[in-house]
Amino acid sequence: MPMMINGREAPVPGDARVSLLDLLREHLELYGTKKGCNQGACGACTVLVDGERVLSCLALAVQYEGREVTTIEGLASGGGLHPLQQAFIDDDGFQCGYCTPGQICSAVGMVDELRRGVPSYVTDDLAATNVAFSHDEVRERMSGNLCRCGAYNGIVEAITDVYAEQQA
Ligand code: FES
Ligand code: FES
């Protein structure tokens, strides 16, 4: 069974050693997803699988047969930017941009975790059915996405501009 990548069918590689990240970049020429550390430490390779954020450098592509993968190229729709992409521009959420696709995919997955009530280290009510959006939740939940340029204030601002009201 193929996997779906940004709404299109893609064959699962025959070589079981190919990571999801290398499938995207080297087999499918989807260069938006970045290779930083290639060992699960930086978040630059974050993509969404069935809406959940995944570090694609740590994932073997064959595991994702039949699953729906969304990369930064798949977030924009109708020729326009995703609202979070626009907010990163408006709020200076990047400098070199290398971490940005991973930051944006991660933030989309993170907001969905809040809606589903997935607790984090800073969540007080572990039984809540959804977790309130807050500065501390964003900082904690985005801590796996490093930015060597230190654009963290703009990143948090962009995420807050797009999602704070929706989550209130
Ligand atoms: S490249 Fe995957 S976490 Fe750094
Ligand atoms: S914008 Fe350069 S690493 Fe984040």
Tab-separated table of C-alpha atoms and ligand atoms in Angstrom:
chain	number	residue	atom	x	y	z
A	1	MET	CA	0.000	0.000	0.000
A	2	PRO	CA	1.420	3.455	-0.837
A	3	MET	CA	1.565	6.331	1.616
A	4	MET	CA	-0.070	9.680	1.003
A	5	ILE	CA	2.264	12.663	1.039
A	6	ASN	CA	0.607	16.068	0.837
A	7	GLY	CA	-2.473	14.458	-0.691
A	8	ARG	CA	-0.596	12.475	-3.333
A	9	GLU	CA	0.230	8.800	-3.399
A	10	ALA	CA	3.895	7.969	-2.950
A	11	PRO	CA	5.397	4.472	-3.092
A	12	VAL	CA	6.967	3.093	0.054
A	13	PRO	CA	10.700	2.585	-0.614
A	14	GLY	CA	11.875	-0.974	-1.105
A	15	ASP	CA	14.903	-0.343	1.096
A	16	ALA	CA	13.702	-0.615	4.690
A	17	ARG	CA	16.638	1.520	5.920
A	18	VAL	CA	15.395	4.727	4.267
A	19	SER	CA	14.227	7.273	6.820
A	20	LEU	CA	11.071	9.260	6.224
A	21	LEU	CA	13.277	12.367	6.042
A	22	ASP	CA	15.488	10.913	3.309
A	23	LEU	CA	12.436	9.675	1.420
A	24	LEU	CA	11.051	13.215	1.387
A	25	ARG	CA	14.254	15.032	0.512
A	26	GLU	CA	16.251	12.597	-1.576
A	27	HIS	CA	13.597	10.484	-3.279
A	28	LEU	CA	10.712	12.932	-3.652
A	29	GLU	CA	12.644	16.230	-3.820
A	30	LEU	CA	10.533	17.793	-1.088
A	31	TYR	CA	13.322	19.956	0.292
A	32	GLY	CA	11.170	21.988	2.690
A	33	THR	CA	11.730	19.466	5.470
A	34	LYS	CA	15.228	20.069	6.803
A	35	LYS	CA	17.969	17.775	8.032
A	36	GLY	CA	19.643	19.333	11.051
A	37	CYS	CA	21.107	16.822	13.486
A	38	ASN	CA	19.679	13.640	11.884
A	39	GLN	CA	19.445	12.149	15.380
A	40	GLY	CA	16.248	13.479	16.943
A	41	ALA	CA	17.713	16.445	18.788
A	42	CYS	CA	16.772	19.593	16.830
A	43	GLY	CA	13.239	19.314	15.405
A	44	ALA	CA	14.192	20.675	11.966
A	45	CYS	CA	12.791	17.538	10.299
A	46	THR	CA	9.343	17.687	11.961
A	47	VAL	CA	6.422	16.637	9.741
A	48	LEU	CA	2.835	15.635	10.480
A	49	VAL	CA	1.653	12.025	10.192
A	50	ASP	CA	-2.122	11.732	10.435
A	51	GLY	CA	-1.985	15.136	12.143
A	52	GLU	CA	0.586	14.190	14.781
A	53	ARG	CA	4.083	15.631	14.777
A	54	VAL	CA	6.871	13.211	14.036
A	55	LEU	CA	10.654	13.597	13.789
A	56	SER	CA	11.136	12.263	10.282
A	57	CYS	CA	14.874	11.614	10.790
A	58	LEU	CA	14.023	8.983	13.412
A	59	ALA	CA	11.218	7.375	11.396
A	60	LEU	CA	11.693	4.613	8.870
A	61	ALA	CA	9.599	5.331	5.785
A	62	VAL	CA	8.292	1.753	5.569
A	63	GLN	CA	6.520	2.234	8.897
A	64	TYR	CA	4.209	4.776	7.295
A	65	GLU	CA	2.574	2.642	4.653
A	66	GLY	CA	-1.033	3.777	4.253
A	67	ARG	CA	-0.528	6.852	6.452
A	68	GLU	CA	-1.068	10.513	5.607
A	69	VAL	CA	2.112	12.590	5.739
A	70	THR	CA	1.996	16.393	5.588
A	71	THR	CA	5.128	18.458	5.086
A	72	ILE	CA	5.557	22.205	4.989
A	73	GLU	CA	4.807	22.068	1.244
A	74	GLY	CA	1.397	20.567	2.040
A	75	LEU	CA	0.282	23.142	4.598
A	76	ALA	CA	-0.358	25.986	2.205
A	77	SER	CA	-3.586	25.694	0.265
A	78	GLY	CA	-5.210	27.383	-2.702
A	79	GLY	CA	-1.963	29.109	-3.654
A	80	GLY	CA	-1.889	31.065	-0.398
A	81	LEU	CA	0.289	30.678	2.663
A	82	HIS	CA	-0.921	28.856	5.752
A	83	PRO	CA	-1.895	31.494	8.366
A	84	LEU	CA	1.061	30.409	10.505
A	85	GLN	CA	3.481	30.854	7.603
A	86	GLN	CA	2.197	34.413	7.184
A	87	ALA	CA	2.453	35.056	10.926
A	88	PHE	CA	6.097	33.917	10.969
A	89	ILE	CA	6.777	36.551	8.303
A	90	ASP	CA	4.780	39.259	10.087
A	91	ASP	CA	6.277	38.568	13.530
A	92	ASP	CA	9.923	37.974	12.582
A	93	GLY	CA	9.679	34.308	13.506
A	94	PHE	CA	12.844	33.406	11.630
A	95	GLN	CA	16.221	34.630	10.554
A	96	CYS	CA	18.039	32.046	8.380
A	97	GLY	CA	14.847	29.992	8.047
A	98	TYR	CA	16.468	26.596	8.446
A	99	CYS	CA	14.412	25.586	11.464
A	100	THR	CA	11.218	27.250	10.213
A	101	PRO	CA	9.452	24.410	8.348
A	102	GLY	CA	9.916	22.179	11.391
A	103	GLN	CA	8.757	24.944	13.733
A	104	ILE	CA	5.584	25.491	11.715
A	105	CYS	CA	4.702	21.799	11.327
A	106	SER	CA	5.424	21.280	15.008
A	107	ALA	CA	3.203	24.192	16.027
A	108	VAL	CA	0.290	22.869	13.953
A	109	GLY	CA	0.628	19.477	15.661
A	110	MET	CA	1.087	21.100	19.056
A	111	VAL	CA	-2.158	23.061	18.854
A	112	ASP	CA	-3.976	19.865	18.000
A	113	GLU	CA	-2.467	18.257	21.129
A	114	LEU	CA	-3.943	21.107	23.211
A	115	ARG	CA	-7.354	20.511	21.654
A	116	ARG	CA	-7.123	16.800	22.399
A	117	GLY	CA	-6.128	17.418	26.028
A	118	VAL	CA	-2.653	15.900	25.767
A	119	PRO	CA	-0.866	17.191	28.894
A	120	SER	CA	2.656	18.596	28.989
A	121	TYR	CA	5.118	19.059	31.850
A	122	VAL	CA	3.515	22.434	32.709
A	123	THR	CA	-0.156	21.362	32.500
A	124	ASP	CA	-1.867	21.628	35.907
A	125	ASP	CA	-5.037	19.647	35.205
A	126	LEU	CA	-4.045	16.265	33.810
A	127	ALA	CA	-7.708	15.249	33.382
A	128	ALA	CA	-8.696	18.257	31.230
A	129	THR	CA	-10.355	17.317	27.951
A	130	ASN	CA	-8.576	20.216	26.297
A	131	VAL	CA	-5.645	22.252	27.533
A	132	ALA	CA	-5.808	26.062	27.531
A	133	PHE	CA	-3.414	27.864	25.216
A	134	SER	CA	-0.814	29.744	27.240
A	135	HIS	CA	2.658	31.208	26.847
A	136	ASP	CA	4.105	28.537	29.139
A	137	GLU	CA	2.410	25.688	27.241
A	138	VAL	CA	3.752	26.984	23.938
A	139	ARG	CA	7.299	27.413	25.289
A	140	GLU	CA	7.283	23.956	26.840
A	141	ARG	CA	5.679	22.132	23.926
A	142	MET	CA	7.882	23.806	21.310
A	143	SER	CA	11.074	23.173	23.272
A	144	GLY	CA	12.023	20.280	20.993
A	145	ASN	CA	12.362	22.665	18.055
A	146	LEU	CA	15.677	24.464	18.325
A	147	CYS	CA	16.464	27.736	16.566
A	148	ARG	CA	20.150	28.504	16.303
A	149	CYS	CA	19.286	32.065	15.256
A	150	GLY	CA	17.406	32.588	18.519
A	151	ALA	CA	14.159	33.740	16.907
A	152	TYR	CA	12.175	32.289	19.802
A	153	ASN	CA	10.295	35.459	20.758
A	154	GLY	CA	9.005	35.891	17.202
A	155	ILE	CA	8.133	32.205	16.955
A	156	VAL	CA	6.029	32.304	20.128
A	157	GLU	CA	4.424	35.563	19.004
A	158	ALA	CA	3.481	34.118	15.614
A	159	ILE	CA	1.941	31.009	17.168
A	160	THR	CA	0.104	33.168	19.704
A	161	ASP	CA	-1.241	35.521	17.036
A	162	VAL	CA	-2.761	32.656	15.070
A	163	TYR	CA	-3.950	30.294	17.790
A	164	ALA	CA	-4.458	32.086	21.132
A	165	GLU	CA	-7.969	33.274	20.319
A	166	GLN	CA	-9.062	30.008	18.731
A	167	GLN	CA	-8.029	28.168	21.858
A	168	ALA	CA	-9.392	30.673	24.438
B	1	FES	S1	17.094	16.383	11.912
B	1	FES	FE1	15.539	15.288	12.943
B	1	FES	S2	15.577	16.052	14.965
B	1	FES	FE2	17.271	17.038	13.990
B	2	FES	S1	15.759	30.871	11.934
B	2	FES	FE1	17.818	30.183	11.790
B	2	FES	S2	17.785	28.384	12.973
B	2	FES	FE2	15.868	29.236	13.320
